[in-house]
């Protein structure tokens, strides 16, 4: 969740660190800081609030030097406050940290008894104190770091500086993302790729228990025993421009409009419509003995969980295999019935979601074959799963997920078609027909995005509402949930998604003339049932907003507002319907003046439990 950036090289560190922190703002934060090593030693600057406060601080009191570390903090231990902001310095040691030190209270009690005094309420400060303790006892610097890592329990991405080693950065990683960027005579350490894209595209994805030492002109990656490791260097295909706003007001707005391109990139090279084939070697390797596959689990969190709910419909309908959907935070604790006849599909945009990653590890221990659907290349879940399906959505900076969600839905549809073909549930002609429909999907999505101006006017009509209800049936129920989630995430309006048939089992009590009700009412086998729900809402004065086809006059004549959507095949309709819901949420939030890209209390990637 927090953002980390470290730099060592020939340039001034301060502007590079500040730029890197700006590129990590999407991860969410409540305070920020940096430490730079220069001719006058180690100097810190920290501030509460947005990065502009830190920027103001360092413009008034600059930091000079060509090595340093920076951090944006999202509070876990200790309230948002300047003294809790990172870096945390004790003596010559300053540390930035993402993760949670689970045994920090136990360690803190011991350090207090030894005479240590703490300046913050954080768990991170423990790390600085432990390193200093071991240094005072005669350990060399790297030995002191290694001893500290042995003492702490939990998750961490750590980058450390030592005033006595001005041309060295030391970093360590366990269960929290950290990458090493290799430039021309310079090195970067960061939580995520966008932080360093303007400077290098050559990165090493660090793995659990890696210890990294960066000195002038060289780097070392060591294991827990101090042995040198060779990690592959990856070249990132994203350009710096892909992580910029490109003239849009917000990253979220840009990413909504990137969806037609992202959908194409997800299925590009993976389908042969002429032959009626879905080419997914990554799925084949995770299901090598397809006849023994008895059950599929889909595990995810947040928006990805809604994608999993759609995936259940697709997989069961096309493959006729039982599918269960679980939240990552529940799956790992409930002793799921998983064995070596199970395929476990993990879905995560970042590939670093802590609960989903824990579900992956639990499933592997029970013998399941694991397949990850992720966007971030080289992420932890991607590396640890038996196989990985990359969505190729490109960097998603806005906290509220948009293009990552729709590309996950395409991935799940392709997986369902692939497995159904191998199981003999669909013949080539049927797969060919569906793939040719898939080729039209980007155009259908673009048609809904072309309604942007009309949707903004609808948003203006309902922007002052305090509550929203979203209704959908079947494949559209998860989209109702996702539409409500988008609205509450960025506008702070209370919104709930319901299976439309459940409305009379409680939510109908909420409906009055102040309640906007968004109904997904496109043609489907249950459209008549949905029309019945519309009548029930209308009879109670609810303000109805319907997503339906332009010629569906029976729905259009009974509602207050209409968002027209193209008529599309049922299996692809979730992808088409969610785009206008994203725009509706975006415009309501923008009109209300909220922080669309960095909504309060939220982080892009939840890397701690």
PDB file of N, CA, C and O in Angstrom, residues 127-186:
ATOM      1  N   UNK A 127      12.711  -1.499  13.328  1.00  0.00           N
ATOM      2  CA  UNK A 127      13.796  -1.960  12.452  1.00  0.00           C
ATOM      3  C   UNK A 127      15.039  -1.113  12.655  1.00  0.00           C
ATOM      4  O   UNK A 127      16.160  -1.634  12.789  1.00  0.00           O
ATOM      5  N   UNK A 128      14.868   0.208  12.689  1.00  0.00           N
ATOM      6  CA  UNK A 128      16.016   1.097  12.905  1.00  0.00           C
ATOM      7  C   UNK A 128      16.684   0.807  14.245  1.00  0.00           C
ATOM      8  O   UNK A 128      17.918   0.743  14.335  1.00  0.00           O
ATOM      9  N   UNK A 129      15.894   0.628  15.285  1.00  0.00           N
ATOM     10  CA  UNK A 129      16.445   0.367  16.617  1.00  0.00           C
ATOM     11  C   UNK A 129      17.206  -0.963  16.663  1.00  0.00           C
ATOM     12  O   UNK A 129      18.273  -1.054  17.285  1.00  0.00           O
ATOM     13  N   UNK A 130      16.637  -1.979  16.015  1.00  0.00           N
ATOM     14  CA  UNK A 130      17.298  -3.295  16.051  1.00  0.00           C
ATOM     15  C   UNK A 130      18.646  -3.244  15.340  1.00  0.00           C
ATOM     16  O   UNK A 130      19.629  -3.825  15.811  1.00  0.00           O
ATOM     17  N   UNK A 131      18.699  -2.572  14.187  1.00  0.00           N
ATOM     18  CA  UNK A 131      19.981  -2.470  13.475  1.00  0.00           C
ATOM     19  C   UNK A 131      21.003  -1.747  14.341  1.00  0.00           C
ATOM     20  O   UNK A 131      22.159  -2.179  14.478  1.00  0.00           O
ATOM     21  N   UNK A 132      20.593  -0.630  14.957  1.00  0.00           N
ATOM     22  CA  UNK A 132      21.501   0.124  15.826  1.00  0.00           C
ATOM     23  C   UNK A 132      21.958  -0.733  17.001  1.00  0.00           C
ATOM     24  O   UNK A 132      23.143  -0.713  17.395  1.00  0.00           O
ATOM     25  N   UNK A 133      21.060  -1.507  17.570  1.00  0.00           N
ATOM     26  CA  UNK A 133      21.427  -2.389  18.690  1.00  0.00           C
ATOM     27  C   UNK A 133      22.534  -3.351  18.288  1.00  0.00           C
ATOM     28  O   UNK A 133      23.528  -3.517  19.011  1.00  0.00           O
ATOM     29  N   UNK A 134      22.384  -3.968  17.129  1.00  0.00           N
ATOM     30  CA  UNK A 134      23.395  -4.941  16.699  1.00  0.00           C
ATOM     31  C   UNK A 134      24.711  -4.252  16.327  1.00  0.00           C
ATOM     32  O   UNK A 134      25.789  -4.819  16.551  1.00  0.00           O
ATOM     33  N   UNK A 135      24.621  -3.046  15.779  1.00  0.00           N
ATOM     34  CA  UNK A 135      25.847  -2.302  15.492  1.00  0.00           C
ATOM     35  C   UNK A 135      26.601  -1.986  16.778  1.00  0.00           C
ATOM     36  O   UNK A 135      27.838  -2.118  16.845  1.00  0.00           O
ATOM     37  N   UNK A 136      25.891  -1.579  17.793  1.00  0.00           N
ATOM     38  CA  UNK A 136      26.518  -1.268  19.081  1.00  0.00           C
ATOM     39  C   UNK A 136      27.149  -2.499  19.710  1.00  0.00           C
ATOM     40  O   UNK A 136      28.081  -2.378  20.522  1.00  0.00           O
ATOM     41  N   UNK A 137      26.653  -3.661  19.362  1.00  0.00           N
ATOM     42  CA  UNK A 137      27.210  -4.899  19.908  1.00  0.00           C
ATOM     43  C   UNK A 137      28.354  -5.440  19.066  1.00  0.00           C
ATOM     44  O   UNK A 137      28.820  -6.556  19.283  1.00  0.00           O
ATOM     45  N   UNK A 138      28.773  -4.657  18.073  1.00  0.00           N
ATOM     46  CA  UNK A 138      29.970  -5.023  17.318  1.00  0.00           C
ATOM     47  C   UNK A 138      29.744  -5.647  15.970  1.00  0.00           C
ATOM     48  O   UNK A 138      30.704  -6.005  15.281  1.00  0.00           O
ATOM     49  N   UNK A 139      28.497  -5.780  15.536  1.00  0.00           N
ATOM     50  CA  UNK A 139      28.223  -6.380  14.231  1.00  0.00           C
ATOM     51  C   UNK A 139      28.572  -5.412  13.105  1.00  0.00           C
ATOM     52  O   UNK A 139      28.476  -4.193  13.258  1.00  0.00           O
ATOM     53  N   UNK A 140      29.015  -5.961  11.979  1.00  0.00           N
ATOM     54  CA  UNK A 140      29.154  -5.154  10.773  1.00  0.00           C
ATOM     55  C   UNK A 140      27.758  -4.785  10.264  1.00  0.00           C
ATOM     56  O   UNK A 140      26.751  -5.410  10.634  1.00  0.00           O
ATOM     57  N   UNK A 141      27.699  -3.759   9.408  1.00  0.00           N
ATOM     58  CA  UNK A 141      26.408  -3.230   8.977  1.00  0.00           C
ATOM     59  C   UNK A 141      25.502  -4.299   8.354  1.00  0.00           C
ATOM     60  O   UNK A 141      24.369  -4.509   8.800  1.00  0.00           O
ATOM     61  N   UNK A 142      25.986  -5.024   7.357  1.00  0.00           N
ATOM     62  CA  UNK A 142      25.143  -6.027   6.705  1.00  0.00           C
ATOM     63  C   UNK A 142      24.787  -7.157   7.664  1.00  0.00           C
ATOM     64  O   UNK A 142      23.690  -7.718   7.603  1.00  0.00           O
ATOM     65  N   UNK A 143      25.694  -7.480   8.551  1.00  0.00           N
ATOM     66  CA  UNK A 143      25.403  -8.495   9.563  1.00  0.00           C
ATOM     67  C   UNK A 143      24.289  -8.002  10.483  1.00  0.00           C
ATOM     68  O   UNK A 143      23.388  -8.764  10.856  1.00  0.00           O
ATOM     69  N   UNK A 144      24.331  -6.716  10.858  1.00  0.00           N
ATOM     70  CA  UNK A 144      23.297  -6.146  11.722  1.00  0.00           C
ATOM     71  C   UNK A 144      21.933  -6.180  11.039  1.00  0.00           C
ATOM     72  O   UNK A 144      20.906  -6.467  11.672  1.00  0.00           O
ATOM     73  N   UNK A 145      21.922  -5.899   9.732  1.00  0.00           N
ATOM     74  CA  UNK A 145      20.660  -5.971   8.987  1.00  0.00           C
ATOM     75  C   UNK A 145      20.139  -7.408   8.961  1.00  0.00           C
ATOM     76  O   UNK A 145      18.952  -7.668   9.207  1.00  0.00           O
ATOM     77  N   UNK A 146      21.036  -8.361   8.680  1.00  0.00           N
ATOM     78  CA  UNK A 146      20.625  -9.769   8.615  1.00  0.00           C
ATOM     79  C   UNK A 146      20.091 -10.250   9.958  1.00  0.00           C
ATOM     80  O   UNK A 146      19.083 -10.970  10.020  1.00  0.00           O
ATOM     81  N   UNK A 147      20.738  -9.869  11.039  1.00  0.00           N
ATOM     82  CA  UNK A 147      20.272 -10.255  12.375  1.00  0.00           C
ATOM     83  C   UNK A 147      18.903  -9.653  12.677  1.00  0.00           C
ATOM     84  O   UNK A 147      18.043 -10.295  13.290  1.00  0.00           O
ATOM     85  N   UNK A 148      18.696  -8.430  12.234  1.00  0.00           N
ATOM     86  CA  UNK A 148      17.394  -7.775  12.421  1.00  0.00           C
ATOM     87  C   UNK A 148      16.299  -8.511  11.672  1.00  0.00           C
ATOM     88  O   UNK A 148      15.193  -8.741  12.197  1.00  0.00           O
ATOM     89  N   UNK A 149      16.582  -8.906  10.440  1.00  0.00           N
ATOM     90  CA  UNK A 149      15.585  -9.619   9.640  1.00  0.00           C
ATOM     91  C   UNK A 149      15.226 -10.961  10.266  1.00  0.00           C
ATOM     92  O   UNK A 149      14.094 -11.433  10.124  1.00  0.00           O
ATOM     93  N   UNK A 150      16.175 -11.573  10.959  1.00  0.00           N
ATOM     94  CA  UNK A 150      15.880 -12.830  11.649  1.00  0.00           C
ATOM     95  C   UNK A 150      14.948 -12.617  12.841  1.00  0.00           C
ATOM     96  O   UNK A 150      14.191 -13.515  13.212  1.00  0.00           O
ATOM     97  N   UNK A 151      15.017 -11.433  13.444  1.00  0.00           N
ATOM     98  CA  UNK A 151      14.215 -11.169  14.636  1.00  0.00           C
ATOM     99  C   UNK A 151      12.777 -10.787  14.338  1.00  0.00           C
ATOM    100  O   UNK A 151      11.877 -11.050  15.140  1.00  0.00           O
ATOM    101  N   UNK A 152      12.551 -10.108  13.210  1.00  0.00           N
ATOM    102  CA  UNK A 152      11.204  -9.603  12.945  1.00  0.00           C
ATOM    103  C   UNK A 152      10.357 -10.669  12.254  1.00  0.00           C
ATOM    104  O   UNK A 152      10.844 -11.469  11.474  1.00  0.00           O
ATOM    105  N   UNK A 153       9.061 -10.649  12.582  1.00  0.00           N
ATOM    106  CA  UNK A 153       8.082 -11.514  11.921  1.00  0.00           C
ATOM    107  C   UNK A 153       7.045 -10.641  11.242  1.00  0.00           C
ATOM    108  O   UNK A 153       6.631  -9.613  11.769  1.00  0.00           O
ATOM    109  N   UNK A 154       6.601 -11.068  10.078  1.00  0.00           N
ATOM    110  CA  UNK A 154       5.582 -10.320   9.363  1.00  0.00           C
ATOM    111  C   UNK A 154       5.957 -10.114   7.917  1.00  0.00           C
ATOM    112  O   UNK A 154       6.714 -10.890   7.331  1.00  0.00           O
ATOM    113  N   UNK A 155       5.408  -9.060   7.323  1.00  0.00           N
ATOM    114  CA  UNK A 155       5.669  -8.756   5.918  1.00  0.00           C
ATOM    115  C   UNK A 155       6.443  -7.452   5.837  1.00  0.00           C
ATOM    116  O   UNK A 155       6.238  -6.540   6.643  1.00  0.00           O
ATOM    117  N   UNK A 156       7.324  -7.367   4.852  1.00  0.00           N
ATOM    118  CA  UNK A 156       8.093  -6.128   4.736  1.00  0.00           C
ATOM    119  C   UNK A 156       8.711  -5.969   3.355  1.00  0.00           C
ATOM    120  O   UNK A 156       9.090  -6.931   2.699  1.00  0.00           O
ATOM    121  N   UNK A 157       8.747  -4.722   2.933  1.00  0.00           N
ATOM    122  CA  UNK A 157       9.675  -4.251   1.916  1.00  0.00           C
ATOM    123  C   UNK A 157      10.421  -3.121   2.610  1.00  0.00           C
ATOM    124  O   UNK A 157       9.804  -2.141   3.053  1.00  0.00           O
ATOM    125  N   UNK A 158      11.714  -3.266   2.755  1.00  0.00           N
ATOM    126  CA  UNK A 158      12.534  -2.338   3.528  1.00  0.00           C
ATOM    127  C   UNK A 158      13.644  -1.776   2.656  1.00  0.00           C
ATOM    128  O   UNK A 158      14.281  -2.515   1.899  1.00  0.00           O
ATOM    129  N   UNK A 159      13.876  -0.477   2.763  1.00  0.00           N
ATOM    130  CA  UNK A 159      15.057   0.132   2.164  1.00  0.00           C
ATOM    131  C   UNK A 159      15.706   0.985   3.246  1.00  0.00           C
ATOM    132  O   UNK A 159      15.033   1.773   3.929  1.00  0.00           O
ATOM    133  N   UNK A 160      17.030   0.795   3.401  1.00  0.00           N
ATOM    134  CA  UNK A 160      17.747   1.400   4.518  1.00  0.00           C
ATOM    135  C   UNK A 160      18.955   2.181   4.034  1.00  0.00           C
ATOM    136  O   UNK A 160      19.595   1.810   3.052  1.00  0.00           O
ATOM    137  N   UNK A 161      19.256   3.263   4.763  1.00  0.00           N
ATOM    138  CA  UNK A 161      20.487   4.020   4.520  1.00  0.00           C
ATOM    139  C   UNK A 161      21.238   4.143   5.839  1.00  0.00           C
ATOM    140  O   UNK A 161      20.647   4.134   6.918  1.00  0.00           O
ATOM    141  N   UNK A 162      22.548   4.248   5.719  1.00  0.00           N
ATOM    142  CA  UNK A 162      23.437   4.340   6.869  1.00  0.00           C
ATOM    143  C   UNK A 162      24.361   5.535   6.636  1.00  0.00           C
ATOM    144  O   UNK A 162      25.091   5.577   5.635  1.00  0.00           O
ATOM    145  N   UNK A 163      24.321   6.503   7.539  1.00  0.00           N
ATOM    146  CA  UNK A 163      25.144   7.702   7.382  1.00  0.00           C
ATOM    147  C   UNK A 163      26.630   7.380   7.292  1.00  0.00           C
ATOM    148  O   UNK A 163      27.412   8.150   6.718  1.00  0.00           O
ATOM    149  N   UNK A 164      27.031   6.236   7.840  1.00  0.00           N
ATOM    150  CA  UNK A 164      28.443   5.838   7.784  1.00  0.00           C
ATOM    151  C   UNK A 164      28.788   5.107   6.492  1.00  0.00           C
ATOM    152  O   UNK A 164      29.957   4.770   6.263  1.00  0.00           O
ATOM    153  N   UNK A 165      27.763   4.820   5.669  1.00  0.00           N
ATOM    154  CA  UNK A 165      27.966   4.178   4.356  1.00  0.00           C
ATOM    155  C   UNK A 165      27.224   5.018   3.317  1.00  0.00           C
ATOM    156  O   UNK A 165      26.189   4.621   2.784  1.00  0.00           O
ATOM    157  N   UNK A 166      27.739   6.216   3.012  1.00  0.00           N
ATOM    158  CA  UNK A 166      26.980   7.165   2.192  1.00  0.00           C
ATOM    159  C   UNK A 166      26.757   6.738   0.757  1.00  0.00           C
ATOM    160  O   UNK A 166      25.911   7.317   0.074  1.00  0.00           O
ATOM    161  N   UNK A 167      27.481   5.754   0.267  1.00  0.00           N
ATOM    162  CA  UNK A 167      27.291   5.297  -1.111  1.00  0.00           C
ATOM    163  C   UNK A 167      26.757   3.873  -1.139  1.00  0.00           C
ATOM    164  O   UNK A 167      27.189   3.034  -1.920  1.00  0.00           O
ATOM    165  N   UNK A 168      25.778   3.628  -0.284  1.00  0.00           N
ATOM    166  CA  UNK A 168      25.197   2.292  -0.212  1.00  0.00           C
ATOM    167  C   UNK A 168      23.714   2.383   0.161  1.00  0.00           C
ATOM    168  O   UNK A 168      23.334   3.166   1.020  1.00  0.00           O
ATOM    169  N   UNK A 169      22.904   1.578  -0.518  1.00  0.00           N
ATOM    170  CA  UNK A 169      21.531   1.327  -0.116  1.00  0.00           C
ATOM    171  C   UNK A 169      21.395  -0.159   0.167  1.00  0.00           C
ATOM    172  O   UNK A 169      21.975  -0.990  -0.545  1.00  0.00           O
ATOM    173  N   UNK A 170      20.628  -0.497   1.186  1.00  0.00           N
ATOM    174  CA  UNK A 170      20.365  -1.896   1.510  1.00  0.00           C
ATOM    175  C   UNK A 170      18.850  -2.080   1.539  1.00  0.00           C
ATOM    176  O   UNK A 170      18.121  -1.224   2.066  1.00  0.00           O
ATOM    177  N   UNK A 171      18.372  -3.164   0.966  1.00  0.00           N
ATOM    178  CA  UNK A 171      16.937  -3.422   0.899  1.00  0.00           C
ATOM    179  C   UNK A 171      16.661  -4.889   1.178  1.00  0.00           C
ATOM    180  O   UNK A 171      17.527  -5.751   0.989  1.00  0.00           O
ATOM    181  N   UNK A 172      15.442  -5.160   1.617  1.00  0.00           N
ATOM    182  CA  UNK A 172      15.020  -6.540   1.879  1.00  0.00           C
ATOM    183  C   UNK A 172      13.530  -6.650   1.603  1.00  0.00           C
ATOM    184  O   UNK A 172      12.789  -5.673   1.745  1.00  0.00           O
ATOM    185  N   UNK A 173      13.109  -7.847   1.254  1.00  0.00           N
ATOM    186  CA  UNK A 173      11.721  -8.044   0.889  1.00  0.00           C
ATOM    187  C   UNK A 173      11.189  -9.369   1.438  1.00  0.00           C
ATOM    188  O   UNK A 173      11.860 -10.390   1.397  1.00  0.00           O
ATOM    189  N   UNK A 174       9.964  -9.321   1.979  1.00  0.00           N
ATOM    190  CA  UNK A 174       9.213 -10.516   2.344  1.00  0.00           C
ATOM    191  C   UNK A 174       7.725 -10.182   2.283  1.00  0.00           C
ATOM    192  O   UNK A 174       7.234  -9.387   3.067  1.00  0.00           O
ATOM    193  N   UNK A 175       7.049 -10.744   1.325  1.00  0.00           N
ATOM    194  CA  UNK A 175       5.593 -10.646   1.181  1.00  0.00           C
ATOM    195  C   UNK A 175       5.086  -9.244   0.857  1.00  0.00           C
ATOM    196  O   UNK A 175       3.885  -9.001   0.930  1.00  0.00           O
ATOM    197  N   UNK A 176       5.956  -8.319   0.533  1.00  0.00           N
ATOM    198  CA  UNK A 176       5.554  -6.991   0.072  1.00  0.00           C
ATOM    199  C   UNK A 176       6.387  -6.667  -1.163  1.00  0.00           C
ATOM    200  O   UNK A 176       7.594  -6.942  -1.179  1.00  0.00           O
ATOM    201  N   UNK A 177       5.775  -6.068  -2.187  1.00  0.00           N
ATOM    202  CA  UNK A 177       6.484  -5.891  -3.457  1.00  0.00           C
ATOM    203  C   UNK A 177       7.651  -4.917  -3.361  1.00  0.00           C
ATOM    204  O   UNK A 177       7.586  -3.890  -2.690  1.00  0.00           O
ATOM    205  N   UNK A 178       8.730  -5.261  -4.083  1.00  0.00           N
ATOM    206  CA  UNK A 178       9.903  -4.397  -4.177  1.00  0.00           C
ATOM    207  C   UNK A 178      10.657  -4.783  -5.440  1.00  0.00           C
ATOM    208  O   UNK A 178      10.855  -5.972  -5.714  1.00  0.00           O
ATOM    209  N   UNK A 179      11.058  -3.771  -6.212  1.00  0.00           N
ATOM    210  CA  UNK A 179      11.804  -4.036  -7.429  1.00  0.00           C
ATOM    211  C   UNK A 179      13.117  -3.250  -7.408  1.00  0.00           C
ATOM    212  O   UNK A 179      13.233  -2.220  -6.743  1.00  0.00           O
ATOM    213  N   UNK A 180      14.089  -3.761  -8.142  1.00  0.00           N
ATOM    214  CA  UNK A 180      15.374  -3.100  -8.316  1.00  0.00           C
ATOM    215  C   UNK A 180      15.472  -2.657  -9.769  1.00  0.00           C
ATOM    216  O   UNK A 180      15.377  -3.478 -10.686  1.00  0.00           O
ATOM    217  N   UNK A 181      15.643  -1.366  -9.990  1.00  0.00           N
ATOM    218  CA  UNK A 181      15.797  -0.839 -11.337  1.00  0.00           C
ATOM    219  C   UNK A 181      17.262  -0.593 -11.658  1.00  0.00           C
ATOM    220  O   UNK A 181      18.009  -0.060 -10.836  1.00  0.00           O
ATOM    221  N   UNK A 182      17.673  -0.991 -12.863  1.00  0.00           N
ATOM    222  CA  UNK A 182      19.068  -0.871 -13.289  1.00  0.00           C
ATOM    223  C   UNK A 182      19.181   0.189 -14.370  1.00  0.00           C
ATOM    224  O   UNK A 182      18.686   0.023 -15.490  1.00  0.00           O
ATOM    225  N   UNK A 183      19.814   1.321 -14.023  1.00  0.00           N
ATOM    226  CA  UNK A 183      20.021   2.381 -14.989  1.00  0.00           C
ATOM    227  C   UNK A 183      21.453   2.405 -15.478  1.00  0.00           C
ATOM    228  O   UNK A 183      22.228   1.464 -15.259  1.00  0.00           O
ATOM    229  N   UNK A 184      21.827   3.479 -16.145  1.00  0.00           N
ATOM    230  CA  UNK A 184      23.192   3.645 -16.612  1.00  0.00           C
ATOM    231  C   UNK A 184      24.023   4.259 -15.479  1.00  0.00           C
ATOM    232  O   UNK A 184      23.997   5.469 -15.262  1.00  0.00           O
ATOM    233  N   UNK A 185      24.703   3.411 -14.737  1.00  0.00           N
ATOM    234  CA  UNK A 185      25.500   3.881 -13.616  1.00  0.00           C
ATOM    235  C   UNK A 185      24.678   4.343 -12.433  1.00  0.00           C
ATOM    236  O   UNK A 185      25.186   5.074 -11.567  1.00  0.00           O
ATOM    237  N   UNK A 186      23.428   3.949 -12.376  1.00  0.00           N
ATOM    238  CA  UNK A 186      22.567   4.329 -11.255  1.00  0.00           C
ATOM    239  C   UNK A 186      21.572   3.208 -10.976  1.00  0.00           C
ATOM    240  O   UNK A 186      21.292   2.365 -11.840  1.00  0.00           O
TER     241      UNK A 186
END
